[in-house]
């Protein structure tokens, strides 16, 4: 068995450049891509991921919108919040930070995110596309 060392910066640089170019072209026609980050509760470990996501977005010109909800939010309240973001035409992508509080059904929350705004590919429709080799999903 052979091993191959993956160098993230080398692999990521051309991807980031291509994304930045596409974002610039979208901005030229008046469309500003925006990623909504949804965090439920105060999870310090998730804050590291959120900070890195914000930096990545900033580096390519994507607006990063952080939405924080109380840890005791109900399932229905969170589903309503996701719905509001789904129908917001200014939000082009959604990422649900994990973990979520135990009283919430993560699968239902993930399912509530519009497949076209699901940047992680966790919606069942997007997982199915991945299984069948269709990687052209999301906004």
XYZ file of C-alpha atoms in Angstrom:
139
model
C 0.000 0.000 0.000
C 1.429 3.363 -0.955
C 0.759 6.644 0.776
C 0.413 10.094 -0.661
C 0.990 13.231 1.362
C -1.713 15.810 0.690
C -0.534 19.387 0.993
C -3.649 21.393 1.801
C -2.227 24.811 0.946
C -1.025 23.639 -2.461
C -4.323 21.938 -3.247
C -6.429 24.773 -1.838
C -4.682 27.718 -3.498
C -6.023 27.163 -7.033
C -9.475 26.349 -5.649
C -9.535 29.586 -3.634
C -8.324 31.538 -6.668
C -11.094 30.062 -8.830
C -13.716 30.832 -6.173
C -12.438 34.402 -5.772
C -12.619 34.867 -9.551
C -16.177 33.554 -9.687
C -17.214 35.741 -6.738
C -15.708 38.804 -8.450
C -17.667 38.039 -11.632
C -20.866 37.681 -9.617
C -20.181 40.968 -7.832
C -19.674 42.624 -11.233
C -23.274 41.774 -12.107
C -24.592 42.903 -8.731
C -24.805 39.607 -6.865
C -22.978 39.268 -3.530
C -22.566 35.641 -2.381
C -23.315 35.321 1.334
C -22.726 32.357 3.646
C -24.959 32.130 6.728
C -23.396 30.306 9.667
C -25.928 28.958 12.167
C -24.697 28.229 15.690
C -26.986 27.043 18.455
C -25.696 27.678 21.950
C -22.213 28.714 22.993
C -19.837 25.998 21.842
C -16.265 27.267 22.081
C -14.917 24.534 19.795
C -17.352 25.622 17.079
C -16.013 29.170 17.422
C -12.685 28.013 15.975
C -14.450 26.649 12.896
C -16.565 29.788 12.598
C -13.476 32.008 12.773
C -11.782 29.942 10.051
C -14.920 29.981 7.895
C -15.111 33.772 8.235
C -11.454 34.110 7.210
C -11.965 31.810 4.223
C -15.004 33.795 3.109
C -13.192 37.104 3.574
C -10.253 35.854 1.511
C -12.446 35.216 -1.548
C -14.959 38.064 -1.196
C -17.913 36.120 0.223
C -19.961 37.871 2.902
C -20.101 35.866 6.136
C -23.290 36.250 8.197
C -23.104 34.719 11.653
C -26.428 33.747 13.250
C -26.310 32.621 16.884
C -29.299 31.110 18.656
C -29.796 30.306 22.351
C -29.039 26.769 23.481
C -32.624 26.352 24.688
C -34.226 27.203 21.332
C -37.018 24.789 20.472
C -37.022 22.542 17.428
C -39.883 24.527 15.878
C -38.191 27.867 16.540
C -34.996 26.641 14.900
C -36.893 25.224 11.927
C -38.601 28.612 11.523
C -35.220 30.374 11.659
C -33.834 28.046 8.983
C -36.913 28.639 6.833
C -36.442 32.415 7.101
C -32.848 32.072 5.915
C -33.857 29.658 3.139
C -36.252 32.225 1.661
C -33.871 35.169 2.089
C -32.624 35.890 -1.447
C -29.501 37.603 -0.078
C -28.266 34.385 1.572
C -26.702 32.014 -0.957
C -25.329 29.337 1.356
C -26.012 27.915 4.816
C -23.789 25.976 7.182
C -25.151 24.504 10.413
C -22.460 24.362 13.081
C -22.243 21.154 15.040
C -22.730 19.887 17.617
C -26.268 21.073 18.292
C -27.887 20.764 21.730
C -29.141 17.249 22.485
C -32.809 18.218 22.604
C -32.705 19.154 18.901
C -33.049 16.666 16.065
C -29.970 17.343 13.919
C -31.316 15.282 11.028
C -34.531 17.341 10.868
C -32.559 20.580 11.032
C -30.237 19.451 8.243
C -33.228 18.339 6.170
C -34.813 21.789 6.638
C -31.902 23.532 4.898
C -32.680 24.102 1.236
C -30.595 21.704 -0.890
C -29.536 24.628 -3.079
C -28.137 26.488 -0.042
C -26.597 23.452 1.699
C -22.879 24.162 1.308
C -21.819 21.049 3.224
C -23.896 18.663 1.144
C -25.609 17.228 4.242
C -29.201 17.482 2.986
C -30.423 13.988 2.011
C -30.979 15.120 -1.589
C -27.367 16.281 -1.814
C -26.007 13.161 -0.128
C -27.836 11.118 -2.761
C -26.246 13.181 -5.520
C -22.813 12.609 -4.008
C -23.435 8.857 -3.825
C -24.245 8.877 -7.548
C -21.186 10.959 -8.423
C -23.004 14.255 -9.072
C -20.846 16.894 -7.398
C -22.516 19.938 -9.009
C -24.681 20.938 -6.054
C -25.372 24.089 -4.130
C -25.457 27.742 -5.075
